């Protein structure tokens, strides 16, 4: 790897170990083995490098979730009961959330910074549609190329909202997390109008 790649890997490590806001340029240099001047040369600033680190980390996390066996695609996945698949995929995602707390903490930290950091908000906003498309592909068991743009916009936003909420919940009440089956049951009951009065 060159200095550019080393810096990005170092920034991703710092993101997990120190968090987004607490990471300094010197932390990244220590983690990457590069020199201080190379941050400016390759990324323009420490903040620009950290923005790239959070985006790259998120993309890698999403890609790794898609590789979990319970999430795999193909004809069998497409023929499965949609709620069963919904539950199985969420179980795989929830397992990752439970075992990768540093990553989840970094993601949630960044959410709190968005209202006051225009550059960070714009950088994440640019890749958000692609993230929604990826989630639809994972949950439907199809390649990204088969996802309808309108489905990616509407259904992808739904999955992103659930994912974000579950990440926050995992930090607040990790022992009270729903299962994939719980989420599937909730979805069925809401869409069937069976929420009130059903025991």
CSV table of C-alpha atoms in Angstrom, one decimal, residues 18-183:
chain,number,residue,atom,x,y,z
A,18,UNK,CA,-10.9,6.9,19.5
A,19,UNK,CA,-14.0,7.9,17.7
A,20,UNK,CA,-14.6,10.4,14.9
A,21,UNK,CA,-14.2,13.7,16.8
A,22,UNK,CA,-11.4,12.7,19.2
A,23,UNK,CA,-9.1,11.5,16.5
A,24,UNK,CA,-6.2,13.9,15.8
A,25,UNK,CA,-3.9,14.1,12.8
A,26,UNK,CA,-1.1,12.8,15.0
A,27,UNK,CA,-3.2,9.8,16.0
A,28,UNK,CA,-3.6,8.9,12.3
A,29,UNK,CA,0.1,9.3,11.6
A,30,UNK,CA,0.9,7.0,14.5
A,31,UNK,CA,-1.7,4.4,13.3
A,32,UNK,CA,-0.6,4.6,9.7
A,33,UNK,CA,3.2,5.0,9.8
A,34,UNK,CA,2.8,7.9,7.3
A,35,UNK,CA,4.0,11.4,8.0
A,36,UNK,CA,1.9,14.4,9.0
A,37,UNK,CA,2.5,16.3,5.7
A,38,UNK,CA,1.1,13.3,3.7
A,39,UNK,CA,-2.4,13.9,5.1
A,40,UNK,CA,-2.6,17.3,3.5
A,41,UNK,CA,-1.0,16.1,0.3
A,42,UNK,CA,-3.3,13.1,-0.2
A,43,UNK,CA,-6.6,14.3,1.4
A,44,UNK,CA,-6.3,18.0,1.9
A,45,UNK,CA,-7.1,17.9,5.6
A,46,UNK,CA,-7.5,15.6,8.6
A,47,UNK,CA,-11.3,16.2,8.4
A,48,UNK,CA,-11.5,15.2,4.8
A,49,UNK,CA,-9.6,12.0,5.6
A,50,UNK,CA,-11.9,11.2,8.5
A,51,UNK,CA,-14.9,11.7,6.3
A,52,UNK,CA,-13.5,9.3,3.8
A,53,UNK,CA,-12.8,6.8,6.7
A,54,UNK,CA,-16.3,6.8,7.9
A,55,UNK,CA,-17.7,6.3,4.4
A,56,UNK,CA,-15.2,3.5,3.6
A,57,UNK,CA,-15.9,1.8,6.9
A,58,UNK,CA,-19.6,1.9,6.3
A,59,UNK,CA,-19.3,0.5,2.8
A,60,UNK,CA,-17.0,-2.3,4.0
A,61,UNK,CA,-19.5,-3.1,6.9
A,62,UNK,CA,-22.4,-3.2,4.4
A,63,UNK,CA,-20.5,-5.4,2.0
A,64,UNK,CA,-19.5,-7.8,4.8
A,65,UNK,CA,-23.1,-8.1,5.9
A,66,UNK,CA,-24.1,-9.1,2.4
A,67,UNK,CA,-21.6,-12.0,2.6
A,68,UNK,CA,-23.2,-13.6,5.6
A,69,UNK,CA,-24.6,-17.0,4.6
A,70,UNK,CA,-28.1,-16.3,5.9
A,71,UNK,CA,-28.2,-13.2,3.7
A,72,UNK,CA,-27.0,-14.9,0.4
A,73,UNK,CA,-29.0,-14.3,-2.7
A,74,UNK,CA,-30.0,-16.5,-5.6
A,75,UNK,CA,-33.2,-18.2,-6.8
A,76,UNK,CA,-33.7,-19.9,-3.4
A,77,UNK,CA,-33.7,-16.5,-1.6
A,78,UNK,CA,-36.1,-15.0,-4.1
A,79,UNK,CA,-38.6,-17.9,-3.6
A,80,UNK,CA,-38.4,-17.7,0.2
A,81,UNK,CA,-41.3,-16.2,2.2
A,82,UNK,CA,-40.6,-12.5,2.3
A,83,UNK,CA,-41.2,-12.2,6.1
A,84,UNK,CA,-38.9,-15.2,6.7
A,85,UNK,CA,-36.2,-13.7,4.7
A,86,UNK,CA,-36.7,-10.3,6.4
A,87,UNK,CA,-36.3,-12.0,9.8
A,88,UNK,CA,-33.2,-14.0,8.7
A,89,UNK,CA,-31.5,-11.0,7.3
A,90,UNK,CA,-32.2,-8.9,10.3
A,91,UNK,CA,-30.9,-11.6,12.6
A,92,UNK,CA,-27.6,-11.5,10.6
A,93,UNK,CA,-27.5,-7.7,10.8
A,94,UNK,CA,-28.3,-7.7,14.5
A,95,UNK,CA,-25.5,-10.2,15.2
A,96,UNK,CA,-23.1,-7.9,13.6
A,97,UNK,CA,-24.4,-4.9,15.6
A,98,UNK,CA,-24.0,-6.9,18.8
A,99,UNK,CA,-20.4,-7.9,18.1
A,100,UNK,CA,-19.0,-4.7,16.5
A,101,UNK,CA,-19.8,-2.1,19.1
A,102,UNK,CA,-16.9,0.2,18.3
A,103,UNK,CA,-18.1,0.5,14.7
A,104,UNK,CA,-21.7,1.1,15.8
A,105,UNK,CA,-20.5,3.7,18.4
A,106,UNK,CA,-18.6,5.5,15.6
A,107,UNK,CA,-21.6,5.5,13.3
A,108,UNK,CA,-23.9,6.9,16.0
A,109,UNK,CA,-21.4,9.5,17.0
A,110,UNK,CA,-21.3,10.8,13.4
A,111,UNK,CA,-25.1,11.1,13.3
A,112,UNK,CA,-24.9,13.6,16.2
A,113,UNK,CA,-22.3,15.7,14.3
A,114,UNK,CA,-24.3,16.0,11.1
A,115,UNK,CA,-26.4,19.1,12.0
A,116,UNK,CA,-23.3,21.2,12.6
A,117,UNK,CA,-20.9,19.8,10.1
A,118,UNK,CA,-22.0,20.7,6.6
A,119,UNK,CA,-19.1,19.0,4.8
A,120,UNK,CA,-19.7,15.7,6.7
A,121,UNK,CA,-23.4,15.9,6.0
A,122,UNK,CA,-22.9,16.5,2.3
A,123,UNK,CA,-20.3,13.7,2.1
A,124,UNK,CA,-22.7,11.2,3.7
A,125,UNK,CA,-25.7,12.5,1.8
A,126,UNK,CA,-23.9,11.7,-1.5
A,127,UNK,CA,-23.5,8.0,-0.6
A,128,UNK,CA,-26.8,7.5,1.2
A,129,UNK,CA,-28.8,6.5,-1.9
A,130,UNK,CA,-26.2,3.9,-2.7
A,131,UNK,CA,-26.5,2.6,0.8
A,132,UNK,CA,-30.3,2.3,0.4
A,133,UNK,CA,-29.8,0.4,-2.8
A,134,UNK,CA,-27.4,-2.0,-1.2
A,135,UNK,CA,-29.8,-2.7,1.7
A,136,UNK,CA,-32.6,-3.5,-0.7
A,137,UNK,CA,-30.3,-5.8,-2.6
A,138,UNK,CA,-29.3,-7.6,0.6
A,139,UNK,CA,-32.8,-8.0,1.9
A,140,UNK,CA,-34.1,-9.1,-1.5
A,141,UNK,CA,-31.2,-11.4,-2.3
A,142,UNK,CA,-30.5,-9.8,-5.6
A,143,UNK,CA,-27.5,-8.0,-7.2
A,144,UNK,CA,-27.4,-4.2,-6.8
A,145,UNK,CA,-27.9,-3.9,-10.6
A,146,UNK,CA,-31.4,-5.5,-10.3
A,147,UNK,CA,-32.7,-3.0,-7.8
A,148,UNK,CA,-35.3,-0.6,-9.1
A,149,UNK,CA,-34.3,3.0,-8.4
A,150,UNK,CA,-37.7,3.8,-6.9
A,151,UNK,CA,-37.6,0.8,-4.7
A,152,UNK,CA,-34.1,1.8,-3.6
A,153,UNK,CA,-35.4,5.3,-2.7
A,154,UNK,CA,-38.5,4.2,-0.8
A,155,UNK,CA,-37.7,0.8,0.6
A,156,UNK,CA,-34.0,1.6,1.0
A,157,UNK,CA,-35.0,4.6,3.2
A,158,UNK,CA,-37.2,2.2,5.3
A,159,UNK,CA,-34.3,-0.2,5.9
A,160,UNK,CA,-31.9,2.7,6.6
A,161,UNK,CA,-34.4,4.1,9.2
A,162,UNK,CA,-34.6,0.7,10.9
A,163,UNK,CA,-30.9,0.1,10.8
A,164,UNK,CA,-30.1,3.5,12.3
A,165,UNK,CA,-32.7,3.1,15.0
A,166,UNK,CA,-31.4,-0.4,15.9
A,167,UNK,CA,-27.8,0.9,16.1
A,168,UNK,CA,-28.8,3.6,18.5
A,169,UNK,CA,-30.9,1.1,20.5
A,170,UNK,CA,-28.0,-1.3,20.7
A,171,UNK,CA,-26.0,1.3,22.6
A,172,UNK,CA,-28.8,2.3,24.9
A,173,UNK,CA,-30.4,-1.0,25.7
A,174,UNK,CA,-28.3,-3.8,24.3
A,175,UNK,CA,-30.1,-6.4,26.5
A,176,UNK,CA,-33.5,-5.4,25.1
A,177,UNK,CA,-32.8,-5.7,21.4
A,178,UNK,CA,-35.5,-7.3,19.2
A,179,UNK,CA,-34.8,-10.4,17.1
A,180,UNK,CA,-35.3,-10.6,13.4
A,181,UNK,CA,-38.5,-12.6,14.1
A,182,UNK,CA,-39.7,-9.8,16.4
A,183,UNK,CA,-39.2,-7.2,13.6
